[in-house]
Every structure is written in C-alpha cells, then in structure tokens.
CSV table of C-alpha atoms in Angstrom, one decimal:
chain,number,residue,atom,x,y,z
A,320,MET,CA,174.1,56.3,154.2
A,321,SER,CA,171.8,57.0,151.4
A,322,SER,CA,168.3,58.2,152.1
A,323,PRO,CA,165.5,55.9,150.9
A,324,ALA,CA,164.7,58.2,148.1
A,325,SER,CA,168.2,58.2,146.9
A,326,ALA,CA,168.9,54.5,147.1
A,327,PRO,CA,169.6,52.9,143.8
A,328,PRO,CA,166.4,51.7,142.1
A,329,ALA,CA,165.9,48.3,140.7
A,330,PRO,CA,167.8,48.0,137.4
A,331,ASN,CA,164.7,47.1,135.4
A,332,ASN,CA,162.7,50.0,136.8
A,333,LEU,CA,165.5,52.4,136.1
A,334,LYS,CA,165.8,51.2,132.5
A,335,ARG,CA,162.1,51.7,132.0
A,336,ILE,CA,162.3,55.2,133.4
A,337,VAL,CA,165.3,55.9,131.1
A,338,ALA,CA,163.4,54.4,128.1
A,339,ALA,CA,160.3,56.5,128.8
A,340,SER,CA,162.4,59.7,129.0
A,341,LEU,CA,164.5,58.9,126.0
A,342,ILE,CA,161.5,57.9,123.7
A,343,GLY,CA,159.6,61.0,124.8
A,344,THR,CA,162.4,63.4,124.3
A,345,THR,CA,163.3,61.8,120.9
A,346,ILE,CA,159.8,62.4,119.7
A,347,GLU,CA,159.7,66.0,120.9
A,348,TRP,CA,163.1,66.7,119.4
A,349,TYR,CA,162.1,65.0,116.2
A,350,ASP,CA,159.2,67.4,115.9
A,351,PHE,CA,161.4,70.4,116.8
A,352,PHE,CA,164.3,69.5,114.5
A,353,LEU,CA,162.0,68.6,111.7
A,354,TYR,CA,160.8,72.2,111.5
A,355,GLY,CA,164.4,73.4,111.5
A,356,SER,CA,165.4,71.1,108.6
A,357,ALA,CA,162.2,72.0,106.7
A,358,ALA,CA,162.9,75.7,107.3
A,359,ALA,CA,166.3,75.3,105.6
A,360,LEU,CA,165.0,73.2,102.7
A,361,VAL,CA,161.5,74.1,101.7
A,362,PHE,CA,159.7,76.6,103.9
A,363,ASN,CA,161.4,79.6,102.2
A,364,LYS,CA,159.7,78.5,98.9
A,365,LEU,CA,156.3,77.5,100.4
A,366,PHE,CA,155.6,80.3,102.9
A,367,PHE,CA,157.9,83.2,101.6
A,368,PRO,CA,157.8,82.7,97.8
A,369,ASP,CA,158.1,86.4,96.9
A,370,SER,CA,161.5,86.9,98.5
A,371,ASP,CA,165.1,86.5,97.2
A,372,PRO,CA,166.1,82.8,98.0
A,373,LEU,CA,168.6,83.8,100.8
A,374,VAL,CA,166.2,86.4,102.2
A,375,GLY,CA,163.4,83.8,102.1
A,376,THR,CA,165.7,81.5,104.1
A,377,LEU,CA,166.3,84.2,106.6
A,378,LEU,CA,162.5,84.7,107.0
A,379,SER,CA,162.1,81.0,107.3
A,380,PHE,CA,164.7,80.8,110.1
A,381,LEU,CA,163.0,83.8,111.8
A,382,THR,CA,159.8,81.6,112.2
A,383,TYR,CA,162.2,78.9,113.4
A,384,ALA,CA,163.6,81.2,116.0
A,385,VAL,CA,160.1,82.1,117.3
A,386,GLY,CA,159.9,78.6,118.7
A,387,PHE,CA,162.9,79.4,120.9
A,388,ALA,CA,161.3,82.6,122.1
A,389,ALA,CA,158.4,80.5,123.5
A,390,ARG,CA,160.6,78.1,125.3
A,391,PRO,CA,161.3,80.3,128.4
A,392,LEU,CA,157.5,80.8,128.9
A,393,GLY,CA,157.1,77.0,128.7
A,394,ALA,CA,160.0,76.6,131.2
A,395,LEU,CA,158.2,79.0,133.6
A,396,VAL,CA,154.8,77.4,133.4
A,397,PHE,CA,155.9,73.8,133.2
A,398,GLY,CA,158.6,74.3,135.8
A,399,HIS,CA,156.1,75.9,138.3
A,400,TYR,CA,153.5,73.1,138.0
A,401,GLY,CA,156.2,70.4,137.7
A,402,ASP,CA,157.6,71.5,141.0
A,403,ARG,CA,154.1,71.6,142.5
A,404,LEU,CA,152.3,68.6,140.9
A,405,GLY,CA,155.1,66.3,139.8
A,406,ARG,CA,157.3,65.6,136.8
A,407,LYS,CA,155.2,62.9,135.1
A,408,LYS,CA,151.9,64.8,134.6
A,409,LEU,CA,153.7,67.7,132.9
A,410,LEU,CA,155.7,65.5,130.6
A,411,VAL,CA,152.6,63.9,129.3
A,412,LEU,CA,151.1,67.3,128.6
A,413,SER,CA,154.2,68.6,126.8
A,414,LEU,CA,154.3,65.5,124.5
A,415,LEU,CA,150.6,66.0,123.5
A,416,MET,CA,151.1,69.7,122.8
A,417,MET,CA,154.3,69.2,120.7
A,418,GLY,CA,152.8,66.3,118.7
A,419,GLY,CA,149.5,68.2,118.1
A,420,ALA,CA,151.3,71.3,116.8
A,421,THR,CA,153.6,69.2,114.5
A,422,PHE,CA,150.7,67.2,113.1
A,423,ALA,CA,148.9,70.5,112.4
A,424,ILE,CA,151.9,71.9,110.4
A,425,GLY,CA,151.6,68.9,108.2
A,426,LEU,CA,148.0,69.9,107.3
A,427,LEU,CA,148.8,73.6,106.9
A,428,PRO,CA,147.9,75.4,103.6
A,429,THR,CA,150.8,77.2,102.0
A,430,HIS,CA,151.2,80.8,100.8
A,431,ALA,CA,150.0,79.8,97.4
A,432,THR,CA,146.6,78.7,98.9
A,433,ILE,CA,145.8,81.3,101.6
A,434,GLY,CA,148.4,84.0,101.2
A,435,THR,CA,150.0,85.8,104.2
A,436,ALA,CA,147.8,83.8,106.6
A,437,ALA,CA,150.0,80.8,105.9
A,438,PRO,CA,153.2,82.1,107.5
A,439,VAL,CA,151.1,83.5,110.4
A,440,LEU,CA,149.6,80.1,111.2
A,441,LEU,CA,153.0,78.5,110.8
A,442,THR,CA,154.4,81.0,113.4
A,443,VAL,CA,151.6,80.2,115.8
A,444,LEU,CA,152.2,76.5,115.6
A,445,ARG,CA,155.9,77.1,116.0
A,446,LEU,CA,155.2,79.0,119.2
A,447,VAL,CA,153.2,76.0,120.6
A,448,GLN,CA,156.2,73.7,119.7
A,449,GLY,CA,158.6,76.0,121.6
A,450,PHE,CA,156.3,76.3,124.6
A,451,ALA,CA,156.0,72.5,124.8
A,452,LEU,CA,159.7,71.9,124.4
A,453,GLY,CA,160.5,74.5,127.1
A,454,GLY,CA,158.7,72.3,129.6
A,455,GLU,CA,159.8,68.9,128.3
A,456,TRP,CA,163.6,69.0,128.8
A,457,GLY,CA,163.6,69.8,132.5
A,458,GLY,CA,161.0,67.2,133.4
A,459,ALA,CA,162.7,64.4,131.3
A,460,VAL,CA,166.2,64.8,132.7
A,461,LEU,CA,164.9,65.2,136.3
A,462,LEU,CA,162.8,62.1,136.1
A,463,VAL,CA,165.9,60.1,135.3
A,464,SER,CA,168.2,62.1,137.6
A,465,GLU,CA,165.9,61.7,140.6
A,466,HIS,CA,165.4,58.0,140.0
A,467,GLY,CA,168.9,57.1,139.2
A,468,ASP,CA,171.9,55.8,141.2
A,469,ALA,CA,173.9,58.9,142.4
A,470,ARG,CA,177.2,57.2,141.6
A,471,ARG,CA,176.2,56.9,137.9
A,472,ARG,CA,173.9,59.9,137.6
A,473,GLY,CA,175.9,61.5,134.8
A,474,PHE,CA,175.6,58.3,132.7
A,475,TRP,CA,171.9,57.7,133.3
A,476,ALA,CA,170.9,61.3,133.0
A,477,SER,CA,172.8,61.6,129.7
A,478,TRP,CA,170.3,59.2,128.0
A,479,PRO,CA,167.5,61.7,127.8
A,480,GLN,CA,170.1,64.0,126.2
A,481,THR,CA,170.5,61.4,123.4
A,482,GLY,CA,166.9,62.2,122.5
A,483,ALA,CA,168.3,65.3,120.7
A,484,PRO,CA,170.5,63.4,118.3
A,485,ALA,CA,168.0,60.6,118.0
A,486,GLY,CA,165.3,63.1,117.1
A,487,GLN,CA,167.7,64.8,114.7
A,488,LEU,CA,168.6,61.4,113.2
A,489,LEU,CA,164.9,60.5,112.8
A,490,ALA,CA,163.9,63.8,111.3
A,491,THR,CA,166.9,64.0,109.0
A,492,GLY,CA,166.5,60.3,108.0
A,493,VAL,CA,162.8,60.7,107.0
A,494,LEU,CA,163.6,63.9,105.1
A,495,SER,CA,166.6,62.2,103.4
A,496,LEU,CA,164.6,59.2,102.4
A,497,LEU,CA,161.8,61.4,100.9
A,498,THR,CA,164.2,63.6,99.0
A,499,ALA,CA,165.8,60.5,97.6
A,500,LEU,CA,162.5,58.9,96.5
A,501,LEU,CA,160.7,62.0,95.3
A,502,SER,CA,161.4,64.6,92.7
A,503,ASP,CA,161.9,68.1,93.9
A,504,SER,CA,158.5,69.1,92.6
A,505,ALA,CA,156.8,66.2,94.4
A,506,PHE,CA,158.6,66.9,97.7
A,507,ASN,CA,157.8,70.6,97.6
A,508,SER,CA,154.2,69.9,96.6
A,509,TRP,CA,153.2,67.2,99.2
A,510,GLY,CA,156.2,65.1,100.3
A,511,TRP,CA,157.3,67.5,103.0
A,512,ARG,CA,154.0,67.0,104.8
A,513,ILE,CA,154.6,63.3,105.5
A,514,PRO,CA,157.3,63.7,108.3
A,515,PHE,CA,155.0,66.1,110.1
A,516,LEU,CA,151.9,63.9,109.9
A,517,LEU,CA,154.1,60.9,111.1
A,518,SER,CA,154.4,62.7,114.4
A,519,GLY,CA,150.8,61.7,115.3
A,520,VAL,CA,151.8,58.0,115.3
A,521,LEU,CA,155.0,58.7,117.2
A,522,VAL,CA,153.2,60.6,119.9
A,523,MET,CA,150.8,57.7,120.6
A,524,VAL,CA,153.7,55.4,121.1
A,525,GLY,CA,155.4,57.9,123.4
A,526,LEU,CA,152.3,58.5,125.5
A,527,TRP,CA,151.8,54.7,126.0
A,528,ILE,CA,155.4,54.4,127.3
A,529,ARG,CA,155.5,57.6,129.4
A,530,LEU,CA,152.2,56.8,131.2
A,531,SER,CA,153.6,53.5,132.4
A,532,VAL,CA,156.3,55.0,134.6
A,533,ASP,CA,156.2,56.2,138.3
A,534,GLU,CA,156.6,59.7,139.6
A,535,SER,CA,160.1,60.6,140.9
A,536,PRO,CA,160.6,59.2,144.5
A,537,VAL,CA,162.8,62.2,145.4
A,538,PHE,CA,159.9,64.5,144.4
A,539,LYS,CA,157.4,62.4,146.4
A,540,GLN,CA,159.6,62.6,149.5
A,541,ALA,CA,160.0,66.4,149.1
A,542,LEU,CA,156.2,66.8,148.5
A,543,ALA,CA,155.4,64.8,151.6
A,544,GLN,CA,157.8,66.9,153.7
A,545,ALA,CA,156.3,70.1,152.3
A,546,GLU,CA,152.8,69.0,153.2
A,547,THR,CA,153.8,68.6,156.9
A,548,ARG,CA,154.9,72.2,157.1
A,549,THR,CA,151.8,74.2,157.9
A,550,ALA,CA,153.4,77.2,159.7
A,551,GLU,CA,153.9,79.2,156.5
A,552,ALA,CA,153.0,79.0,152.9
A,553,GLU,CA,155.6,77.6,150.6
A,554,PRO,CA,156.9,80.2,148.2
A,555,MET,CA,156.4,79.9,144.4
A,556,PRO,CA,159.2,77.8,142.8
A,557,LEU,CA,160.1,80.8,140.6
A,558,VAL,CA,160.5,83.1,143.5
A,559,ALA,CA,162.5,80.5,145.5
A,560,VAL,CA,164.8,80.0,142.5
A,561,LEU,CA,165.5,83.7,142.0
A,562,ARG,CA,166.0,84.2,145.7
A,563,HIS,CA,168.3,81.2,146.4
A,564,HIS,CA,169.7,80.1,143.1
A,565,TRP,CA,170.1,83.2,140.9
A,566,ARG,CA,173.8,82.5,140.6
A,567,ASP,CA,173.2,79.0,139.4
A,568,VAL,CA,170.6,80.2,136.9
A,569,LEU,CA,173.2,82.5,135.4
A,570,ILE,CA,175.8,79.8,135.3
A,571,ALA,CA,173.4,77.4,133.5
A,572,MET,CA,172.6,80.1,131.0
A,573,GLY,CA,176.2,80.8,130.3
A,574,ALA,CA,177.0,77.1,130.1
A,575,ARG,CA,174.3,76.8,127.4
A,576,MET,CA,175.7,79.5,125.1
A,577,ALA,CA,178.5,77.5,123.3
A,578,GLU,CA,176.5,74.3,123.5
A,579,ASN,CA,173.4,75.7,121.9
A,580,ILE,CA,175.0,78.0,119.3
A,581,GLY,CA,177.5,75.4,118.3
A,582,TYR,CA,174.8,72.7,117.9
A,583,TYR,CA,172.5,74.7,115.6
A,584,VAL,CA,175.3,76.0,113.5
A,585,ILE,CA,176.6,72.5,113.0
A,586,THR,CA,173.2,70.9,112.3
A,587,ALA,CA,170.8,73.5,111.0
A,588,PHE,CA,172.8,76.3,109.4
A,589,ILE,CA,175.1,73.7,107.8
A,590,LEU,CA,172.1,72.7,105.5
A,591,VAL,CA,172.2,76.3,104.1
A,592,TYR,CA,176.0,76.7,104.0
A,593,ALA,CA,176.7,73.3,102.3
A,594,THR,CA,174.1,73.9,99.6
A,595,THR,CA,174.9,77.5,98.9
A,596,ALA,CA,178.5,78.4,99.7
A,597,ALA,CA,179.9,74.9,99.2
A,598,ASP,CA,177.6,74.0,96.3
A,599,LEU,CA,176.8,70.6,97.6
A,600,SER,CA,173.4,68.9,97.0
A,601,LYS,CA,170.6,68.9,99.6
A,602,GLN,CA,170.8,65.1,99.7
A,603,THR,CA,174.5,65.2,100.5
A,604,ALA,CA,174.1,67.7,103.3
A,605,LEU,CA,171.3,65.7,104.8
A,606,ASN,CA,173.2,62.4,104.6
A,607,ALA,CA,176.2,64.0,106.4
A,608,VAL,CA,174.0,65.3,109.3
A,609,LEU,CA,172.3,61.9,109.4
A,610,ILE,CA,175.5,59.9,109.9
A,611,ALA,CA,177.0,62.4,112.3
A,612,SER,CA,173.8,62.4,114.4
A,613,ALA,CA,174.2,58.6,114.8
A,614,VAL,CA,177.7,59.0,116.1
A,615,HIS,CA,176.6,61.9,118.3
A,616,PHE,CA,173.9,59.6,119.8
A,617,ALA,CA,176.6,56.9,120.6
A,618,VAL,CA,179.1,59.1,122.3
A,619,ILE,CA,176.8,61.1,124.6
A,620,PRO,CA,176.5,58.3,127.2
A,621,ALA,CA,180.3,57.8,127.2
A,622,TRP,CA,180.8,61.5,127.9
A,623,GLY,CA,178.2,61.2,130.7
A,624,ALA,CA,180.0,58.3,132.2
A,625,LEU,CA,183.3,60.2,132.1
A,626,SER,CA,181.7,63.0,134.0
A,627,ASP,CA,180.9,60.5,136.8
A,628,ARG,CA,184.6,59.7,137.1
A,629,ILE,CA,186.3,63.1,136.7
A,630,GLY,CA,183.4,65.6,137.3
A,631,ARG,CA,180.9,67.6,135.3
A,632,ARG,CA,183.1,70.7,134.9
A,633,PRO,CA,186.2,69.2,133.4
A,634,VAL,CA,184.2,67.3,130.7
A,635,TYR,CA,182.1,70.4,130.0
A,636,LEU,CA,185.1,72.7,129.7
A,637,LEU,CA,186.8,70.3,127.4
A,638,GLY,CA,183.8,70.2,125.1
A,639,ALA,CA,183.5,74.0,125.0
A,640,ALA,CA,187.1,74.7,124.3
A,641,SER,CA,187.3,71.9,121.6
A,642,VAL,CA,184.2,73.2,119.7
A,643,GLY,CA,185.8,76.7,119.6
A,644,LEU,CA,189.1,75.3,118.2
A,645,TRP,CA,187.2,73.2,115.6
A,646,MET,CA,185.3,76.0,114.0
A,647,PHE,CA,187.9,77.1,111.4
A,648,PRO,CA,188.8,73.6,110.4
A,649,PHE,CA,185.0,72.8,110.3
A,650,PHE,CA,184.3,75.3,107.5
A,651,THR,CA,187.6,74.7,105.7
A,652,LEU,CA,186.6,71.0,105.3
A,653,ILE,CA,183.1,71.9,104.1
A,654,ASP,CA,184.6,74.3,101.5
A,655,SER,CA,186.5,71.5,100.0
A,656,GLY,CA,183.2,70.4,98.4
A,657,ASP,CA,183.4,66.6,98.9
A,658,PHE,CA,181.2,64.4,101.0
A,659,GLY,CA,184.0,62.8,103.1
A,660,SER,CA,185.2,66.2,104.3
A,661,LEU,CA,181.7,67.4,105.0
A,662,LEU,CA,181.0,64.2,107.0
A,663,LEU,CA,184.2,64.6,109.0
A,664,ALA,CA,183.5,68.2,109.8
A,665,VAL,CA,180.0,67.6,111.1
A,666,THR,CA,180.9,64.3,112.9
A,667,VAL,CA,183.8,65.8,114.8
A,668,GLY,CA,181.8,68.9,115.7
A,669,LEU,CA,179.0,66.8,117.2
A,670,VAL,CA,181.3,64.5,119.1
A,671,LEU,CA,182.9,67.5,120.7
A,672,HIS,CA,179.5,69.1,121.3
A,673,GLY,CA,178.5,65.9,123.2
A,674,ALA,CA,181.1,66.6,125.8
A,675,MET,CA,179.0,69.7,126.8
A,676,TYR,CA,175.6,68.2,126.2
A,677,ALA,CA,176.1,64.8,128.0
A,678,PRO,CA,176.9,66.1,131.6
A,679,GLN,CA,174.5,69.0,131.3
A,680,ALA,CA,171.5,67.1,132.5
A,681,ALA,CA,173.1,65.9,135.8
A,682,PHE,CA,175.1,69.2,136.2
A,683,PHE,CA,171.9,71.4,136.0
A,684,SER,CA,169.8,69.0,138.1
A,685,GLU,CA,172.4,69.0,140.9
A,686,MET,CA,172.4,72.8,141.2
A,687,PHE,CA,168.9,73.1,142.6
A,688,ALA,CA,166.8,71.9,145.5
A,689,THR,CA,164.0,69.4,144.8
A,690,ARG,CA,161.0,71.7,145.2
A,691,MET,CA,162.5,74.2,142.8
A,692,ARG,CA,164.6,71.9,140.6
A,693,TYR,CA,162.2,71.7,137.6
A,694,SER,CA,161.9,75.5,137.6
A,695,GLY,CA,165.6,76.2,138.1
A,696,ALA,CA,166.9,73.7,135.6
A,697,SER,CA,164.3,74.7,133.0
A,698,ILE,CA,164.7,78.5,133.4
A,699,GLY,CA,168.5,78.3,133.2
A,700,ALA,CA,168.4,76.1,130.1
A,701,GLN,CA,165.5,77.6,128.2
A,702,PHE,CA,166.2,81.3,128.8
A,703,ALA,CA,169.6,80.8,127.3
A,704,SER,CA,168.1,79.3,124.2
A,705,VAL,CA,166.5,82.7,123.3
A,706,ALA,CA,170.0,84.3,123.0
A,707,ALA,CA,171.8,81.2,121.8
A,708,GLY,CA,170.0,78.6,119.7
A,709,ALA,CA,167.1,80.8,118.6
A,710,PRO,CA,169.1,83.3,116.5
A,711,ALA,CA,172.1,81.1,115.7
A,712,PRO,CA,171.0,79.9,112.2
A,713,LEU,CA,169.6,83.4,111.6
A,714,ILE,CA,172.8,85.2,112.6
A,715,ALA,CA,175.0,82.7,110.7
A,716,THR,CA,172.9,83.1,107.6
A,717,ALA,CA,173.0,86.9,107.9
A,718,LEU,CA,176.8,86.9,108.3
A,719,LEU,CA,177.2,84.7,105.3
A,720,SER,CA,174.9,87.0,103.3
A,721,GLU,CA,176.8,90.1,104.4
A,722,TYR,CA,180.4,88.9,104.2
A,723,ASP,CA,180.2,85.9,101.9
A,724,SER,CA,182.7,84.2,104.2
A,725,SER,CA,182.7,81.6,107.0
A,726,THR,CA,185.2,83.6,109.1
A,727,PRO,CA,182.6,85.8,110.9
A,728,ILE,CA,180.5,82.7,111.6
A,729,SER,CA,183.5,81.0,113.2
A,730,LEU,CA,184.3,84.0,115.3
A,731,TYR,CA,180.6,84.2,116.4
A,732,VAL,CA,180.8,80.6,117.7
A,733,ILE,CA,184.2,81.2,119.4
A,734,ALA,CA,182.7,84.3,121.2
A,735,SER,CA,180.0,82.0,122.6
A,736,VAL,CA,182.6,79.5,123.7
A,737,LEU,CA,184.4,82.2,125.7
A,738,LEU,CA,181.2,83.0,127.6
A,739,THR,CA,180.7,79.3,128.4
A,740,LEU,CA,184.2,78.8,129.6
A,741,VAL,CA,183.8,81.7,132.0
A,742,ALA,CA,180.4,80.5,133.3
A,743,VAL,CA,181.5,76.9,133.9
A,744,GLY,CA,184.9,78.0,135.1
A,745,VAL,CA,183.3,79.8,138.1
A,746,ALA,CA,180.8,77.0,138.8
A,747,LYS,CA,181.3,74.5,141.6
A,748,GLU,CA,181.6,70.8,141.0
A,749,THR,CA,178.3,69.1,141.7
A,750,ARG,CA,178.8,65.3,141.0
A,751,HIS,CA,178.9,64.3,144.7
A,752,ARG,CA,175.5,65.8,145.6
A,753,ASP,CA,172.7,63.6,146.8
A,754,LEU,CA,169.5,65.0,145.2
A,755,ALA,CA,167.4,63.6,148.1
A,756,GLU,CA,169.4,65.5,150.8
A,757,PRO,CA,168.5,69.0,152.1
A,758,MET,CA,169.9,71.7,149.9
A,759,ALA,CA,173.6,72.3,150.3
A,760,SER,CA,176.2,74.0,148.1
A,761,PRO,CA,178.1,71.6,145.8
A,762,SER,CA,181.3,72.1,147.8
A,763,GLU,CA,179.5,71.2,151.0
A,764,ALA,CA,178.1,68.1,149.4
A,765,GLU,CA,181.5,67.1,148.1
A,766,GLU,CA,183.0,67.4,151.6
A,767,ALA,CA,180.1,65.5,153.2
A,768,SER,CA,180.4,62.6,150.7
A,769,ALA,CA,183.5,61.4,152.6
A,770,THR,CA,181.7,61.3,156.0
A,771,PRO,CA,178.3,60.0,157.2
A,772,ARG,CA,175.6,62.7,156.8
A,773,LYS,CA,173.8,64.1,159.7
A,774,GLN,CA,170.0,63.9,159.7
A,775,GLY,CA,168.6,67.3,160.1
A,776,ALA,CA,165.2,69.1,160.0
A,777,ARG,CA,166.0,71.4,157.2
A,778,SER,CA,163.5,71.7,154.4
A,779,VAL,CA,164.0,70.3,150.9
C-alpha cells in the first residue's frame, strides 16, 4: 500500500508541477547555454581581442568553465537549505539569481570600452550563473519526482530534463535568428546583447509559474516527522550524505562523466569544430544544433518512459555505450563539410545522449533519503560537472589546436564513457523505490515491492 505522500497526485496538479519545473529549468538552461554559444561565437573577439583567434576561443571557454566551478558550491548551499526549508523556496531564488546575472551580461561593457575589467566582470557574472544552476537542477527534478506517480516516475521526472534541450533550442534559435538578420559587424557590436536582455522577461514568466505550485508532499511528511524527534539534533544534510550515501555520490559522479562531456562536445565544441576544422559557416552550425535540440527534446520523455519499464540502469548503460561508439562517425560526418551530414551527426549524438540524461533525474533521486535527497542528488551531479562539462569544450579545443585532428577528441569522450559504464555497472537498480518510505537500499526496495510493506518507526 502506498503511503499518503506517495499516492499518485491529481493529474492536473502533477501537470502543473511538471510545467513549473520544465519552464523554470528551460529558462535557467537558456541563460547558461546562451553564454556557451556566445563564448564560441563572439566573446573571444569582444573580451579577448588581443589573442590569436583559437587562443581567444580557449580563453573564452575558460570563463565558460568557471561557471561549472561554481556549481558544486551552489549544490552545497542550495542542497543544504533545500533539505531544511523545502524545494520551492530555493527554486525561486535560483531563478532570480540566474536571470539577474544573465541580464547583467547583456549590459556589460566590452574590452574595447573598459579594458581588462570587462573579462573580470564577465567571469564574476559567470560564477553567479554557475552557482544558481548548481542549486536549480536538484530542486527541479525532486519537485517532480516527489510529487509524481512512482510507477511512471522515470517519465515524469524526465520532463525537467527536457529543459536542457529546450533551453539550448531557445538560446540557439535566438542567436541563429539574429545572425541571419544582422550583419557580422552589427551582431558583434550590439546584436549579441539582445538574447541576454531577453532573459529578464523570461524570468518574470518563470517566477509567476513557479510561485503557483505547492511544496513536495514527500518533503512535508519528512519535515513533520523530523520535527517530532526532539531527542537529538538532526545532522546537517551534507554530513548525513557523506556518512550514509558516499557510495551513491561517487556513482552519480561517475554516471555524469560521459553524459556531461558528451553533451558539451556535441553542442558547444561543435560550434568551434564545424566553423574551423570543417570550414562550415556559423549559421550552418547553429542551425544543425537548433534542429538536433528539438529532436533531443522529443526523445527524452520516451527514454524516461522506457526506464520505467526495463529499469534506469539498462537505459543509462545503452546511452553511454552508444555515445562512445558514435564519436568516430560523428566527426567523420562533420568533416564531409555538408549540412545534412552535420545535422545527422549532431542529431544522432543527442538522441543517444538522451538515453543517459532522461533516467538520470529519477535514478539520482531514488538513491537518497528525503531529508538529504536535495543535497545528495545535487552534490553527485554538480561535483562531476567540474571534471566533466566544465573543461570539455576547453580540452576539446586544446586537443584540436595541438593535434589538428578529431581523433584525440573522440578518444577523450570514449574514456569518459568507460568511467560511466563502470559507475552505472556497479550501481543497484532503483526504479521500484518509494520515495516516501524509510530509507532502504534499492535492492531491498525492489524485493519489498512484491509484498506489502511493514510500517516502522525508522526515520526518513
């Protein structure tokens, strides 16, 4: 029998929760990806004009990577207070921080105006973006996971994950439109600011929707139980995570390696590779990422639904192995120099990436107990981003500069795939776990799913 907190919510209420998480994550990822695209296209000229073009791109990607460095700190702070105060409050704060930083980038003077202060200010604002996103992801996926029907958790929790391709789609679409309508000089002069300033409007829409949803019932139940325990002080969520879930944190970090590195090579570094090594136009590269992101958005819920039927691990392992196998054909297709081959390379890459990204939300949520779930899921996901997504475009660009070949880049992605295969391979299946139940190992939860659960007095 399901506990009250884990009973399926009313369909309309669940759809509103999913919509609030999806729209919020879309806006946050729009802001984050917009920076990545701008770093590849114009920031090297605007903020590092004295460097060689490829070196300028490296420096631009270095400020891009700084945002990832701030994400673990955001995960720690937002995770702590999200486990203490609730998911909703912290999600509102993260949206405001991200939107404010992005809007400020749109107003930022360039190197030509204020000299070296320009890249310094750009780096500070990128840090704020990273800090906010480090807290956003965990709260958004938990809000849906803890509201949703356990039998379809993989499907429903995958919808906030579609915020990444939706944000990529929106950011790339706006940039593509502007580059098509404006001359290079106009875009480099003032056109690049428009997408960043647009974030201010998007944040207002996101706040209006996000403020309308309720706090997670699973969290409310756990908080009420915690408040009745007066015998001893409750440990900090971070301490509890490291004490009881250190293995799960390492598994989550390993699982993120191929997913994160593969994604940023396919979507961010590709803008550099296609326009330099393959001699394709900026507009062509943007259009390919734009169309592929739309397909990515569509397939993520399907992968999430499949994880409800056959498990999180099989789907995740399939995605990781497939991305590794695709890397050499990926660059071979791009090297052909035509749009159709470029589009096929990026689209297939993102479809295969979706098999990792879709079940990730439910998979990570199911690893941790309620009162440490925000911290555990966020720490596992965001600490990995420092070693994975942060340096991925930087390393790929450096390898291209050093070897003038895509082979080392393919091997770099394949190495990350091997790490992910090991991490997910040693993990336990989690799809049968009831998030409202006292903490149990995934294997215990799977066995218990076939028989009525005993009501106990264990803490959540």
